[in-house]
CSV table of C-alpha atoms and ligand atoms in Angstrom, one decimal:
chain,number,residue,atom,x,y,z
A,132,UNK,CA,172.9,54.3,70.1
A,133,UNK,CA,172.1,58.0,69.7
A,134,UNK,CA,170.3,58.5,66.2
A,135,UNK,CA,166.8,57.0,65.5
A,136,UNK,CA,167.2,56.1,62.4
A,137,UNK,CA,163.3,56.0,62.3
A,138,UNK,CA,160.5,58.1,63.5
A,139,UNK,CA,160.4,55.7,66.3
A,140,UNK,CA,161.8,56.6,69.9
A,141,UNK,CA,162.0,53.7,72.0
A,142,UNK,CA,161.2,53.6,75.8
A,143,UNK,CA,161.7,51.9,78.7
A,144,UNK,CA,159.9,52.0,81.8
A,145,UNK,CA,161.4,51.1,85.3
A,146,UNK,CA,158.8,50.9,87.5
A,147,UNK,CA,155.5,49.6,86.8
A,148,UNK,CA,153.9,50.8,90.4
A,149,UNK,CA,150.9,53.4,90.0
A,150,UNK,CA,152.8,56.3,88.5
A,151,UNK,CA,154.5,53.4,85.6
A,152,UNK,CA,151.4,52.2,84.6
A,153,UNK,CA,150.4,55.3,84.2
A,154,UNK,CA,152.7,56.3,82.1
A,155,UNK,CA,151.9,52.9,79.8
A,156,UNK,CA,148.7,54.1,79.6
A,157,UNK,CA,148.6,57.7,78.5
A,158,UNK,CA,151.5,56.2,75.9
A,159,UNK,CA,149.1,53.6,74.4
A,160,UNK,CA,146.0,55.3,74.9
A,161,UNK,CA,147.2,58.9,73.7
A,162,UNK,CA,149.6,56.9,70.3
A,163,UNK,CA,147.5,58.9,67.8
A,164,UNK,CA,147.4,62.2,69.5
A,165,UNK,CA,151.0,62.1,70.4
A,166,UNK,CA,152.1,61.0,66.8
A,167,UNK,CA,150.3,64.2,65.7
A,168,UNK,CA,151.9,66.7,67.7
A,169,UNK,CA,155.0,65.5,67.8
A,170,UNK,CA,155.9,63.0,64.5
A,171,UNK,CA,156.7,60.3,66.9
A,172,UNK,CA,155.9,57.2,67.7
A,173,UNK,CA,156.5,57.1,71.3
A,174,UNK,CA,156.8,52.8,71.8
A,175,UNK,CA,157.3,51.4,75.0
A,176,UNK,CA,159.6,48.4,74.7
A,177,UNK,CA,160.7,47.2,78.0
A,178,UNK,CA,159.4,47.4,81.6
A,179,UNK,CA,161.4,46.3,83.9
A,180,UNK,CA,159.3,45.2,87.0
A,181,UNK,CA,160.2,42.9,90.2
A,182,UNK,CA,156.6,42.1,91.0
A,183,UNK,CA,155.9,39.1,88.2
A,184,UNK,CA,151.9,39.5,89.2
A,185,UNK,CA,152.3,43.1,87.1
A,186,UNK,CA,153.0,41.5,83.8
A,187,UNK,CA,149.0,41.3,83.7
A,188,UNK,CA,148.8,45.0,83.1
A,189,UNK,CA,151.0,45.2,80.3
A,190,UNK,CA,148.4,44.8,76.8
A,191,UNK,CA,151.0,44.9,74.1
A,192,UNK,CA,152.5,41.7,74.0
A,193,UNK,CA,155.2,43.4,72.2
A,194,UNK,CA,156.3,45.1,75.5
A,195,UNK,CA,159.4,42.9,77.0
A,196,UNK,CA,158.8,42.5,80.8
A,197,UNK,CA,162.2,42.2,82.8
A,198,UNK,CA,163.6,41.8,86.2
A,199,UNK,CA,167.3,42.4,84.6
A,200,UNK,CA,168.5,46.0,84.4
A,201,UNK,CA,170.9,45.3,81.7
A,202,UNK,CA,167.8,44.4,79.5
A,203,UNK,CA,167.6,48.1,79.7
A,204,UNK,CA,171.3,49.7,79.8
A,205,UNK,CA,172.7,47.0,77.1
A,206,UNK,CA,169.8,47.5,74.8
A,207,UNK,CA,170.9,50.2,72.1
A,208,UNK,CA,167.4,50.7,70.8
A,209,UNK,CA,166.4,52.4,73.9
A,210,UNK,CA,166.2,55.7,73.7
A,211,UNK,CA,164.4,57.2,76.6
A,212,UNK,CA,164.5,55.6,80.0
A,213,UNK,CA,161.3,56.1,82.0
A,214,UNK,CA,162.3,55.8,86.4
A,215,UNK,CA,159.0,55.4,88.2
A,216,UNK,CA,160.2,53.1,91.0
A,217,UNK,CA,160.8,55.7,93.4
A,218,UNK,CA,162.9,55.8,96.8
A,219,UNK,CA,166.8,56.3,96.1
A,220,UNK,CA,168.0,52.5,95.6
A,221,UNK,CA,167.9,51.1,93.4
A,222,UNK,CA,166.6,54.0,91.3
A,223,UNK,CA,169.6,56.1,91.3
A,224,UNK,CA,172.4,54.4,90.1
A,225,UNK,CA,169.7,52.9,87.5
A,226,UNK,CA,169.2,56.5,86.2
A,227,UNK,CA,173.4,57.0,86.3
A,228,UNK,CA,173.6,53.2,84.4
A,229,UNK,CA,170.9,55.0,81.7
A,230,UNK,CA,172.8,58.2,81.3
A,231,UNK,CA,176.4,56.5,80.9
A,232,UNK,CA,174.5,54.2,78.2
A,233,UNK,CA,173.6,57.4,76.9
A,234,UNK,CA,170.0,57.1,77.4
A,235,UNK,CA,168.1,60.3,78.1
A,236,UNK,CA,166.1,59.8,81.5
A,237,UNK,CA,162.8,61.0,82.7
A,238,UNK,CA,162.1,60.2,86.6
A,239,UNK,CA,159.0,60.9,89.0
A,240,UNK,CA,161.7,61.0,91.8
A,241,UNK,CA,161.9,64.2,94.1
A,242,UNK,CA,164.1,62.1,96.6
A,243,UNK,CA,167.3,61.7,93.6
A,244,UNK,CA,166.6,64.6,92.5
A,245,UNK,CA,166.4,67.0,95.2
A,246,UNK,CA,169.9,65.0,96.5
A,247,UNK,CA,171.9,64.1,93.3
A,248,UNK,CA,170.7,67.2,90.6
A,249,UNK,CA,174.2,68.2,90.0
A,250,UNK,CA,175.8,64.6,89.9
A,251,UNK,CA,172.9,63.9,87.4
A,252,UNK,CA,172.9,67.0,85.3
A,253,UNK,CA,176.8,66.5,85.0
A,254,UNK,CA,176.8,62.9,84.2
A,255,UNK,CA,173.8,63.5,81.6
A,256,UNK,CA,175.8,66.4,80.3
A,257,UNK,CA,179.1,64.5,79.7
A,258,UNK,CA,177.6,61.9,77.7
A,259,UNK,CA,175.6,64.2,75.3
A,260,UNK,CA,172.2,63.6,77.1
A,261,UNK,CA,169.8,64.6,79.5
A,262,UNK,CA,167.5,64.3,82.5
A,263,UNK,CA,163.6,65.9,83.0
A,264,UNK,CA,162.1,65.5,86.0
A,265,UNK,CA,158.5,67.6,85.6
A,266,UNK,CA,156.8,65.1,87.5
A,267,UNK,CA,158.8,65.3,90.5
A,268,UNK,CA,157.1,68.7,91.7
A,269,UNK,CA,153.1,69.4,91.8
A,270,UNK,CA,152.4,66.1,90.0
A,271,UNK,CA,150.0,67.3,87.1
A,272,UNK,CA,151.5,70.8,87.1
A,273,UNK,CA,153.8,71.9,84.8
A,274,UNK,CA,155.9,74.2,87.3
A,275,UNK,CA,159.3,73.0,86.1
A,276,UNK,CA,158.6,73.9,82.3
A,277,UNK,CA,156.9,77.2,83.1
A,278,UNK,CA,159.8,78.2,85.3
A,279,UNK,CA,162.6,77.5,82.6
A,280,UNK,CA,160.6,78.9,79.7
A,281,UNK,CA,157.2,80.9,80.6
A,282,UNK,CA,159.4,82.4,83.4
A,283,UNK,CA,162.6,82.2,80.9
A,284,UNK,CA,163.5,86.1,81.4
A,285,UNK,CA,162.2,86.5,85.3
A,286,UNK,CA,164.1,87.0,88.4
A,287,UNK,CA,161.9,85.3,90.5
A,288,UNK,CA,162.3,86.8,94.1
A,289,UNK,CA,159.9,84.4,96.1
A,290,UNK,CA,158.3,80.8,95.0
A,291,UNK,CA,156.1,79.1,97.7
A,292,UNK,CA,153.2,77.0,97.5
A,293,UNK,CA,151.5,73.8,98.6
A,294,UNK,CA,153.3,70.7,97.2
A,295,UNK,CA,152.2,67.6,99.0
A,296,UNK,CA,148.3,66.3,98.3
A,297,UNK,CA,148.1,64.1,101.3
A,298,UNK,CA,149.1,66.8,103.9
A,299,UNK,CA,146.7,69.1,102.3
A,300,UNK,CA,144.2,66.4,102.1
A,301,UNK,CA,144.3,65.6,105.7
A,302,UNK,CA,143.8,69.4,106.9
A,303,UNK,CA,141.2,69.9,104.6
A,304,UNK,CA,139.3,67.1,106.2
A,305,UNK,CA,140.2,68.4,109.8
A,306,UNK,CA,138.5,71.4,109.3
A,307,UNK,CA,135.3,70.6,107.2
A,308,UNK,CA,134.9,67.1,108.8
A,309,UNK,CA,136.0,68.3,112.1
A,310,UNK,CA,137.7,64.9,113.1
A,311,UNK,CA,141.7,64.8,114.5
A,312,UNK,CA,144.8,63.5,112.5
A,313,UNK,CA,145.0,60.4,113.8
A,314,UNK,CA,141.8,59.9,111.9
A,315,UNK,CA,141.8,61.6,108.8
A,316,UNK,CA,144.9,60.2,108.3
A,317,UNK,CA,143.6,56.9,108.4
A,318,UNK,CA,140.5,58.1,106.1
A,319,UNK,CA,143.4,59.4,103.6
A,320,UNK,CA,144.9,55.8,103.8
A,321,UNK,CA,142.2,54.1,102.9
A,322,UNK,CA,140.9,56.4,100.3
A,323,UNK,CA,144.4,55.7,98.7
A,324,UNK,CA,145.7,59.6,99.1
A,325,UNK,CA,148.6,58.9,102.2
A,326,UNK,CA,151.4,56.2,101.5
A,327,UNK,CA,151.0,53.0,104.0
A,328,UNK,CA,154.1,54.8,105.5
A,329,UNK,CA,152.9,58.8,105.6
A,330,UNK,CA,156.0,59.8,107.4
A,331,UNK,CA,157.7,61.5,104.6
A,332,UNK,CA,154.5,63.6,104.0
A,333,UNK,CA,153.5,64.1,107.2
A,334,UNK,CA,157.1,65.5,108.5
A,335,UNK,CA,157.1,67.6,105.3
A,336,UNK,CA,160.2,65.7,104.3
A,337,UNK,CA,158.4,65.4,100.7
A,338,UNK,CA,157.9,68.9,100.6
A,339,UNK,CA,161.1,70.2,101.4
A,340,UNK,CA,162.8,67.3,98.9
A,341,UNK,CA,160.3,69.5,96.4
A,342,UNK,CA,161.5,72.7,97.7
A,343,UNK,CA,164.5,71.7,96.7
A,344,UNK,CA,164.1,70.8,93.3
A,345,UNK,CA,161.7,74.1,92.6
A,346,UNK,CA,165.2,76.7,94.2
A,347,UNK,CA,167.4,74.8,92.0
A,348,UNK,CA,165.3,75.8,88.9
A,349,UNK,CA,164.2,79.2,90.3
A,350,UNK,CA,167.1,80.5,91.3
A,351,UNK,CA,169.7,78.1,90.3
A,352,UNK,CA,170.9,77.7,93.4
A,353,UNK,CA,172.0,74.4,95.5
A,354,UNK,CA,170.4,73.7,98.3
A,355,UNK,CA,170.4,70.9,100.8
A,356,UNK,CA,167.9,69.4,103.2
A,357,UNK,CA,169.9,71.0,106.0
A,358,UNK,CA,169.8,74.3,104.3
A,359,UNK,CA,165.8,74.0,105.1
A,360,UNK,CA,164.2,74.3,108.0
A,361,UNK,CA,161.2,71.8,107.8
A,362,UNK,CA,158.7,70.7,110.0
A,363,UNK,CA,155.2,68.8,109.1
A,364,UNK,CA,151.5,68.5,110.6
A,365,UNK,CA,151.3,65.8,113.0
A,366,UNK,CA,151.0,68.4,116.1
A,367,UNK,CA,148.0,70.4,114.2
A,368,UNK,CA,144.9,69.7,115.9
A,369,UNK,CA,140.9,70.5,115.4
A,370,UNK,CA,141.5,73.1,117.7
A,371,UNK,CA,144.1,75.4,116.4
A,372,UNK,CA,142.3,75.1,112.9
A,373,UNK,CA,138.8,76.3,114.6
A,374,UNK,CA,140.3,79.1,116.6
A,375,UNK,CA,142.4,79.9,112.9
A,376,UNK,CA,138.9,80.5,111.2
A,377,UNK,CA,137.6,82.1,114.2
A,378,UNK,CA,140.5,84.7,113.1
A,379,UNK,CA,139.9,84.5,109.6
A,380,UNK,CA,143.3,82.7,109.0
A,381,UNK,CA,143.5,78.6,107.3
A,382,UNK,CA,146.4,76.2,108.1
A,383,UNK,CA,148.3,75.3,105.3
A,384,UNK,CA,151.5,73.1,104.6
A,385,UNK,CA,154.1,75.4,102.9
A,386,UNK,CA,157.2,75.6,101.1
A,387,UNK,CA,158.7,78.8,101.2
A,388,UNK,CA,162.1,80.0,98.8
A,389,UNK,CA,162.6,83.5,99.2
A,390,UNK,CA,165.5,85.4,98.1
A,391,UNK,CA,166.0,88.4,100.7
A,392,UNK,CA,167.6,91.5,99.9
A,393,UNK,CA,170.8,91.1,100.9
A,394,UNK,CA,171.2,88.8,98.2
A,395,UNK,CA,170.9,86.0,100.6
A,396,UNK,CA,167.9,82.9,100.7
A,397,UNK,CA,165.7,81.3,102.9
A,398,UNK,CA,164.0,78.0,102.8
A,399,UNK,CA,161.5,76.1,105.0
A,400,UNK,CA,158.6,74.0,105.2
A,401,UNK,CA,155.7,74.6,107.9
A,402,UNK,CA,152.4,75.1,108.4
A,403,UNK,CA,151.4,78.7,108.3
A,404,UNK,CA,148.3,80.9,108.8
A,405,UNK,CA,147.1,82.4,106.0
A,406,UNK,CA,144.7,84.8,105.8
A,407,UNK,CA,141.3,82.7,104.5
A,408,UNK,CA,141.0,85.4,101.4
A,409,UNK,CA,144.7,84.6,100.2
A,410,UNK,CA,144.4,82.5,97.2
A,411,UNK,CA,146.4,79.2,98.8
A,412,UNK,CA,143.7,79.0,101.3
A,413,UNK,CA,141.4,78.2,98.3
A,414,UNK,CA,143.2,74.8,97.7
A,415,UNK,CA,141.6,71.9,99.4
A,416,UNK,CA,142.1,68.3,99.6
A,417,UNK,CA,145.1,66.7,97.3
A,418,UNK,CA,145.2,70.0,95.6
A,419,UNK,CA,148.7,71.3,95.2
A,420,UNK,CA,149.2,75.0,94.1
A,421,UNK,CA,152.3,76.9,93.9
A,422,UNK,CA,153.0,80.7,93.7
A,423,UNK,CA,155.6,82.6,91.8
A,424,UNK,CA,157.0,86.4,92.5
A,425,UNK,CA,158.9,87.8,89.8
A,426,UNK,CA,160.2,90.8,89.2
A,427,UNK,CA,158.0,91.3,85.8
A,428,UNK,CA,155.5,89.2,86.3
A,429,UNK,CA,154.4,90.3,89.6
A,430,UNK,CA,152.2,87.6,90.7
A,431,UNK,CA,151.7,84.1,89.3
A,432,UNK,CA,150.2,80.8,91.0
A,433,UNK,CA,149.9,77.7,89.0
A,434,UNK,CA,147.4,74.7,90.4
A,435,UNK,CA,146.2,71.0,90.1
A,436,UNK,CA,146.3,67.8,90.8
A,437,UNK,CA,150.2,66.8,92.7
A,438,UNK,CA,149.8,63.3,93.0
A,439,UNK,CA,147.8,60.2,91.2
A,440,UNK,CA,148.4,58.2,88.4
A,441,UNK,CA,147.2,60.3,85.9
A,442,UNK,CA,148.5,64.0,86.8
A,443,UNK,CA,152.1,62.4,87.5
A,444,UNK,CA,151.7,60.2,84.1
A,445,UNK,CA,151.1,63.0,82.1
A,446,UNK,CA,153.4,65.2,83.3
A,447,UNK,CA,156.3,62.3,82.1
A,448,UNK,CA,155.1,62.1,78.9
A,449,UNK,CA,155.2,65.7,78.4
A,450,UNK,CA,159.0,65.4,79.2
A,451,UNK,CA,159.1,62.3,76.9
A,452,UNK,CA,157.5,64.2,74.2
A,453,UNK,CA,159.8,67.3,74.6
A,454,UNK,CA,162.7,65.0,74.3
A,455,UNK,CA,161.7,63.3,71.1
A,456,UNK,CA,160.8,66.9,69.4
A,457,UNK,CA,164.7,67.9,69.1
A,458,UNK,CA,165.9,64.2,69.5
A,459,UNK,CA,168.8,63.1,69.4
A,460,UNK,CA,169.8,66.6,70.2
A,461,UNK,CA,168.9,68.4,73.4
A,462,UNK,CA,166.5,70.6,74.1
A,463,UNK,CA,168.9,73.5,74.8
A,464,UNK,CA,166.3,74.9,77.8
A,465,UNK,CA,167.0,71.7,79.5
A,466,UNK,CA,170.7,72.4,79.9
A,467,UNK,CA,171.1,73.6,83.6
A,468,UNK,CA,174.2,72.3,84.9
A,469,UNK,CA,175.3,75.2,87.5
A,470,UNK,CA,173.5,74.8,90.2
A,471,UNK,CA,175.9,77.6,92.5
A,472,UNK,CA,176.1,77.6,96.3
A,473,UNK,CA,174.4,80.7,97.9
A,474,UNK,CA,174.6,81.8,101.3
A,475,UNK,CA,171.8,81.0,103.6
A,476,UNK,CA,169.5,83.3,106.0
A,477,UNK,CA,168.6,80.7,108.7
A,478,UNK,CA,164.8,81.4,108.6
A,479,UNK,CA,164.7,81.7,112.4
A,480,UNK,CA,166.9,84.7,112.1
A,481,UNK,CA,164.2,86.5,110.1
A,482,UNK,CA,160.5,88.7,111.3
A,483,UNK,CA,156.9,86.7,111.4
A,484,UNK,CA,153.8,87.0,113.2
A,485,UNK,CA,153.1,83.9,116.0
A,486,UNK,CA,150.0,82.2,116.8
A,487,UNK,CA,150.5,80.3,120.3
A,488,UNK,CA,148.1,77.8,121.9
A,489,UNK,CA,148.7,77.2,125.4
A,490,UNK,CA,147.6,75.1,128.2
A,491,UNK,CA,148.1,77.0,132.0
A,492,UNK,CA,147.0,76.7,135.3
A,493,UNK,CA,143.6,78.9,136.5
A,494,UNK,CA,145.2,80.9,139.0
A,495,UNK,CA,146.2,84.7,139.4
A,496,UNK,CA,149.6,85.7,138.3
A,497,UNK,CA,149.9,83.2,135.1
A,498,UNK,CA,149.7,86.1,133.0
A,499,UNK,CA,151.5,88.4,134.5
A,500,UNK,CA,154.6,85.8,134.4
A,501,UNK,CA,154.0,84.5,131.2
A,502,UNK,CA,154.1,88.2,129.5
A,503,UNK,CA,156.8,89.0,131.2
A,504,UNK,CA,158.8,86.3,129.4
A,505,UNK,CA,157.4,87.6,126.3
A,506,UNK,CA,158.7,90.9,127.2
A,507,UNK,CA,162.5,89.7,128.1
A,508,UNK,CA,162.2,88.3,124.4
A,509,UNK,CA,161.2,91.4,122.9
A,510,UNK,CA,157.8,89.7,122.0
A,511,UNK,CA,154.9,92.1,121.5
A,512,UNK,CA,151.8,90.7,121.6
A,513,UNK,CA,148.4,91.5,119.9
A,514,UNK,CA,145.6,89.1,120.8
A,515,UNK,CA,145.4,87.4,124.4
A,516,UNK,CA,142.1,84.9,124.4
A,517,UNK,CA,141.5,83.0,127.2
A,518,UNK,CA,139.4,79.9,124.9
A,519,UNK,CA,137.3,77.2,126.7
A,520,UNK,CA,138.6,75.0,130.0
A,521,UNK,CA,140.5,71.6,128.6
A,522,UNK,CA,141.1,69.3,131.0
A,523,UNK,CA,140.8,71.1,133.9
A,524,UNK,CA,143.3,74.1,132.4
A,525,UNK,CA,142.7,77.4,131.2
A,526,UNK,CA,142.9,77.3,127.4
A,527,UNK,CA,144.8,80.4,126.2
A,528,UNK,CA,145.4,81.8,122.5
A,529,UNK,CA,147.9,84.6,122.3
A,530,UNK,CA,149.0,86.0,118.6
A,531,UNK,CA,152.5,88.5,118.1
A,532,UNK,CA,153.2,91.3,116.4
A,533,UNK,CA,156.3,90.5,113.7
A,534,UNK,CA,159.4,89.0,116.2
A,535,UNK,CA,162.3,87.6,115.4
A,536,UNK,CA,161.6,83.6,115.3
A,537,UNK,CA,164.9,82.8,117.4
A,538,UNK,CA,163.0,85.2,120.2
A,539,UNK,CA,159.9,83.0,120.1
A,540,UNK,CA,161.7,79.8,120.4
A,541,UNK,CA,164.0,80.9,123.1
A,542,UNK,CA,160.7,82.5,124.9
A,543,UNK,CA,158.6,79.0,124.3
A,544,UNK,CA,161.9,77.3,126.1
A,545,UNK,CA,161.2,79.9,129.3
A,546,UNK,CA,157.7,79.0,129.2
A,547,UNK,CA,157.8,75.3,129.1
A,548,UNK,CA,159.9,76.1,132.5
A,549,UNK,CA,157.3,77.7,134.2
A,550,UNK,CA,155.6,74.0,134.8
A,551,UNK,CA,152.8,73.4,136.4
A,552,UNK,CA,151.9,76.9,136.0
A,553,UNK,CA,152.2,76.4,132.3
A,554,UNK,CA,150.7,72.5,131.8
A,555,UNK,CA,151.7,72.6,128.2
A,556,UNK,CA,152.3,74.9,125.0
A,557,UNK,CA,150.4,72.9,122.4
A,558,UNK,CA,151.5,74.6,119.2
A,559,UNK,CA,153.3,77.8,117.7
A,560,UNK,CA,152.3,78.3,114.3
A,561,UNK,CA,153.5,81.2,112.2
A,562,UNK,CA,150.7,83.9,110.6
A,563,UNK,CA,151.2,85.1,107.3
A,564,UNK,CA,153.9,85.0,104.5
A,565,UNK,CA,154.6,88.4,103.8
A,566,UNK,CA,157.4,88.6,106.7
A,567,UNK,CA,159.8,85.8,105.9
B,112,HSE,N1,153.0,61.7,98.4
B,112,HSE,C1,152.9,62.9,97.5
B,112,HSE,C2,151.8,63.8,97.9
B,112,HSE,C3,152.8,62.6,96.1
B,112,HSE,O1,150.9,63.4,98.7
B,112,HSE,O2,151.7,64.9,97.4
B,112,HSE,C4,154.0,62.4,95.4
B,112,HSE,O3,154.9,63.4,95.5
């Protein structure tokens, strides 16, 4: 059923974990507000919710509570369907069962997204609806709205940012509670921040599923995970975020999308140096913040809260609210269905600056062989520090001028050859975001 016949739009949420319930809330609690601006009721009718002990948290007796997904795809008083449940099964062929049904569909889900966008946009688009997905990206921010209509007539030539709270949580606490991973990590479990299972933030796999979804509506272009070359925090220790202050530089988690000149793009997700004054090195704890270069706008950064109950709440009512101001039509700046295949610069093909940690023998020579690796690779150097004795090594800190990435790899493989002159090369971390 397409038209609502009344002022009414009805909704159904799937999902009724911390981002659902959020949603339930800001619905119920925000009735009056969103009547106002929008002429809607916005009425949640069914949840659909494995966990019976949930039931509790639903106040409008109203609300049907369900286990069935048919309660929601045969019901033709459903308008919108709300997917909080998160993970790709079963919440992706639930949002394709929606779309056939004709249901327009708002999800939280960066995972279906970032893999099935042009499935999902198609499917939405042959049966007369659609699909928002605000909350996916930077939780509370609105970066997918800016980017189709505040950014409506940019070429946007670079978007990177901070996307992932717990990551961003976890260094923050590195630094300014000077404790390890292992145990802020923990701290960020407990406080409620890191998922019981952190891998997907830690790796950056979150981030770069974000990445994703930010190049398809940046540049319209499709890009998969194997496209981007991502890497997470686990090997970032007290140490190399001391000696980064010591050189005015902070550690952050980034996404980088950057088109290059040659018409080509590059994608990846690491941890970077930045230098401290650079705006990004500003956002601490579960912060996210995300920075846009366009060709008229220069210089944008958007910033807030990416994760939580609230942020991620509001951010889907938003998209349920833009649906139901030109429903049962669509919002024609929703309708992005070509998503076109680019060519890729592998990243490691491109120019950055190098921070390298090192752990090597106290004896003469070390150097001497050790640069001259550098120099088969073309590597220039600009700082050499030897740092403070750790377990019984010499502690050394070397930073590059701009080489080629590949070069640094390759030389890091020479250097781990050089064993026991060379006990261990703790971490490579790339300076700056200027050269990718
Ligand atoms: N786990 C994510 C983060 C939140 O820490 O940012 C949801 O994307």
């Amino acid at each position: 059923m397409r038209m609502a016949k009344t002022n009414n739009l009805y909704i159904a949420i799937l999902g009724l974990g911390t981002v659902g319930n959020g949603v339930y809330k800001i619905l119920n609690d925000n009735a009056a507000l969103i009547k106002k601006r929008t002429g809607k009721n916005l009425i949640v009718k069914t949840v659909l919710e494995k966990d019976l002990s949930r039931k509790k948290l639903i106040t409008n007796k109203n609300v049907q509570f369900t286990s069935d997904i048919n309660a929601v795809i045969n019901d033709p008083a459903i308008n919108v369907v709300v997917e909080t449940m998160g993970g790709e099964n079963p919440a992706y062929p639930f949002i394709c069962q929606a779309l056939k049904a004709k249901k327009f569909v708002v999800t939280a889900n960066k995972e279906v997204v970032s893999k099935y966008k042009k499935e999902l946009t198609n499917l939405a688009k042959d049966h007369g609806v659609d699909i928002y997905y605000e909350a996916s990206v930077g939780g509370g921010i609105p970066i997918i709205r800016t980017l189709k209509a505040g950014f409506a007539p940019e070429k946007i030539n670079s978007i990177y940012g901070i996307l992932n709270g717990t990551t961003n949580f976890i260094l923050t606490k590195i630094e300014e509670e000077q404790k390890e991973f292992t145990e802020v990590l923990k701290e960020a479990q407990s406080l409620g921040f890191a998922e019981k299972n952190p891998t997907m933030d830690v790796t950056g796999l979150d981030t770069a599923f974000k990445l994703i979804i930010l190049a398809a509506v940046a540049f319209k272009v499709d890009v998969k995970l194997t496209d981007i070359a991502y890497e997470g925090i686990q090997k970032i220790s007290l140490r190399d975020i001391t000696y980064a202050k010591e050189l005015g530089l902070k550690i952050k988690l980034l996404a980088i999308g950057k088109r290059l000149k040659n018409n080509t793009f590059a994608f990846s997700v690491q941890p970077v140096m930045l230098p401290q004054e650079h705006p990004l090195s500003a956002v601490r704890n579960e912060f996210n913040a995300i920075f846009i270069v366009g060709e008229n706008i220069n210089e944008a950064m958007l910033y807030g809260k990416g994760a939580g109950a609230a942020p991620t709440g509001s951010a889907i009512v938003s998209d349920i609210m833009d649906i139901s101001y030109t429903y049962p039509q669509n919002n024609i700046r929703n309708l992005e269905y070509d998503f076109k295949s680019v060519k890729m610069t592998n990243p490691a093909e491109l120019y950055a600056k190098f921070y390298l940690r090192l752990l090597v023998k106290d004896t003469y020579g070390v150097l001497e062989k050790i640069t001259n690796i550098f120099g088969q690779h073309k590597i220039s150097l600009s700082k050499v520090i030897q740092k403070d004795e750790v377990k019984k090594y010499a502690e050394i800190v070397i930073m590059t001028h701009k080489v080629k990435e590949t070069n640094m790899k390759n030389s890091i493989k020479e250097l781990q050859k050089l064993t026991p002159l060379v006990h261990e090369v703790c971490s490579l971390i790339k300076v700056g975001i200027d050269n990718l």
